[in-house]
Amino acid sequence: SGAPIRVAGGLIVGVVLVFRDITERRQAEEVRLRLAAIVESSEDAIIGKTLEGIITNWNKGAEKIYGYTALEAVGRPISMLVTPDRPTEIPDILARLKRGEPVEHFVTTRVKKSGEVMDVALTISPIKNAEGTIIGASTIARDITELRQGEREQRKSEERYRAFVRNSSEAIWRFELEVPIPTSLPVDEQIELCYRHGYLAECNDAMALMYGFSHAEQIVGARFGDLLVRDDPKNVEFLRTFIKSGYRMTEAQSHEVDRDGNPKYFLNNLVGIIEGGLLLRAWGTQRDITERQLAEEERAALLLRERQARKTAEDANRLKDEFLATLSHELRTPLTAILGWTKMLRMMELDEATATHALETIERNAKAQAQLVEDLLDVSRIITGKLRLDTRPTELVPVVKAAMEAVLPAAAAKSIELRTQLDPLAGPVAGDPARLQQVAWNLISNAVKFTPRGGRVEIRLERVDSHVELIVSDTGQGISPEFLPYVFDRFRQADGSTTRLHGGLGLGLAIARHLVELHGGTVCAESAGNERGATFKVQLPITVLRNKDFGLRIDERVDEQSAINNQHSAILSGLRVLVVDDEEDARALLRTVLEKRGAEVVAAANASEALAAIERDAPDVIISDIGMPGEDGYELIRRVRALDPARGGRVPAAAVSAYAGEDDRRQALDAGFQLHVAKPVDPEDLVKVVHDLAKRRDEG
């Protein structure tokens, strides 16, 4: 602005100009105008209001969203936009604004001029004056009706899906992988990683029920390998097919197990989720076909059993026919020689030498026929359970030698070398000497029979742990792999044809097997094949030693022996047994065996504990190891025998030891044990030892 400068007389001689800087005011005005333009052009509703809730500003976006013009809205309360079901919403918001708290992303409903209710998202901020005092509030509102409707539809869809999953009779599941699997890896590596990292992340109750659970929560989290049987080849092929088919399969069968380990079979539809060349998870459904599968398997098993039974019957009929034909041949052959030479002798037309040969031939064929009949009778006794043994302590060396002597002529006739290695300390067995000789003769004569001229037969008798082994091996024609499993079967012969090289009924080995088993032993055959010889091995349990004061009788009554062999018999009931062994596992085994048969067992880890137990309450029987730290079993029994009889000095005792030599056994008896039993000891042998020691004590 400016003013003239006057001198006397009113003459204007100049002008005074006054300048004022209005830059900030102009800039502030420009900012205000720009903000006003932004507010007016915004698609969102921007509303100003006082702290009492009276509308002061209303932009074009508000007109568009709510339907009111600015003239209709300004000066009216903001509550006109609130739905009736939210009466406290505006007061609550205003209270927060008065405290200076902004309200951000507040989702609610509002009413348009038309009465239509819409969903809005609000951001409400306090308005302050130059002094910082809150004088009003600014609201930015956005119509989110379509978005919320979409969300509601999505929720409904999800709820429908979850209801479908929840109520489906088929199992629906999702497996996740803790570590994504590269699909470029070899198939077997992918399978291994599935088992290592896969777990059940989601499923419905139907799946839980299939595995024996009541709710899905009880099975979610199960590892992949907990459900899919890992070592089943069909499951391996199931996973291979899944991977090779591009991680998608339908109607694929899997073998799984329920919570109790019972087999389950399912038909699966599944798809793998692949992202960036990585297998992340798999979705699928499955249907329980266990009953159908088990029924099919049962039908298949029945069919197989029926076929096997038919084949067995056919084989039995064939074997019967072959046996009858062989029997007829084997009986008629010696009869031919006997009858023929008998008629020749009756004609009195033979010289002395020929007559002698005739008698030898008749005798030899008569013996052969008698042996055939005896074999048949033995088989009959075995089948009917009427074969009896005259059991006694038997040394096997003389038995084997007697069998060899019977075979020597046949071996000499074929120039077959008999090599022997018989251990005189192999130990006695409880057996029938005649029947054991029959076993040895059958094996040795069989070896000579099937060994060609100039061959070799080896016979060994030795002790192995708590058994005696008789081993007969030859360099003969051997046994084919196909026939080896049947070599001990009755009426079985590798060659039953009319062109066979060797005679006989095929009963010898079957009889030998039954006789060995009646003695509590085993027999087995080995051969590398045709023309490569054969080896037969017999194992018989060694009987325990006894001394003059106490001992075991072998000829116990049958009912008593049956009680010992019966694993559920309490034959030791009422007996108190002291078990002494420094090995914890050995003590536990001996305790369990004896307690199962009714005995009361006291266990001691060394001689000191054993003596203390005897001092407290003398047992009925002592079972003691020999090799123990500190004081061994020999010293223990010496100290026991030094006690007064009333304090346990006469308690019968058995040494159960891995020191199994002849000297060890003799030393045990000399020290004061009544019996020596070599480890490992058969549980039934141990029961018999305790039973008989207690019995001998009661008898004398």
CSV table of C-alpha atoms in Angstrom, one decimal, residues 340-356 358:
chain,number,residue,atom,x,y,z
A,340,GLY,CA,14.8,-171.2,-6.5
A,341,TRP,CA,17.8,-172.4,-4.4
A,342,THR,CA,15.5,-174.3,-2.1
A,343,LYS,CA,14.1,-176.3,-5.0
A,344,MET,CA,17.6,-176.9,-6.3
A,345,LEU,CA,18.6,-178.3,-2.9
A,346,ARG,CA,15.6,-180.6,-2.7
A,347,MET,CA,16.6,-182.0,-6.1
A,348,MET,CA,19.9,-183.1,-4.5
A,349,GLU,CA,21.7,-182.3,-7.8
A,350,LEU,CA,24.2,-179.7,-6.3
A,351,ASP,CA,27.8,-180.4,-5.4
A,352,GLU,CA,29.1,-179.3,-2.0
A,353,ALA,CA,30.4,-175.9,-3.1
A,354,THR,CA,27.3,-175.0,-4.9
A,355,ALA,CA,25.1,-176.2,-2.0
A,356,THR,CA,27.1,-174.1,0.4
A,358,ALA,CA,22.9,-171.8,-2.1
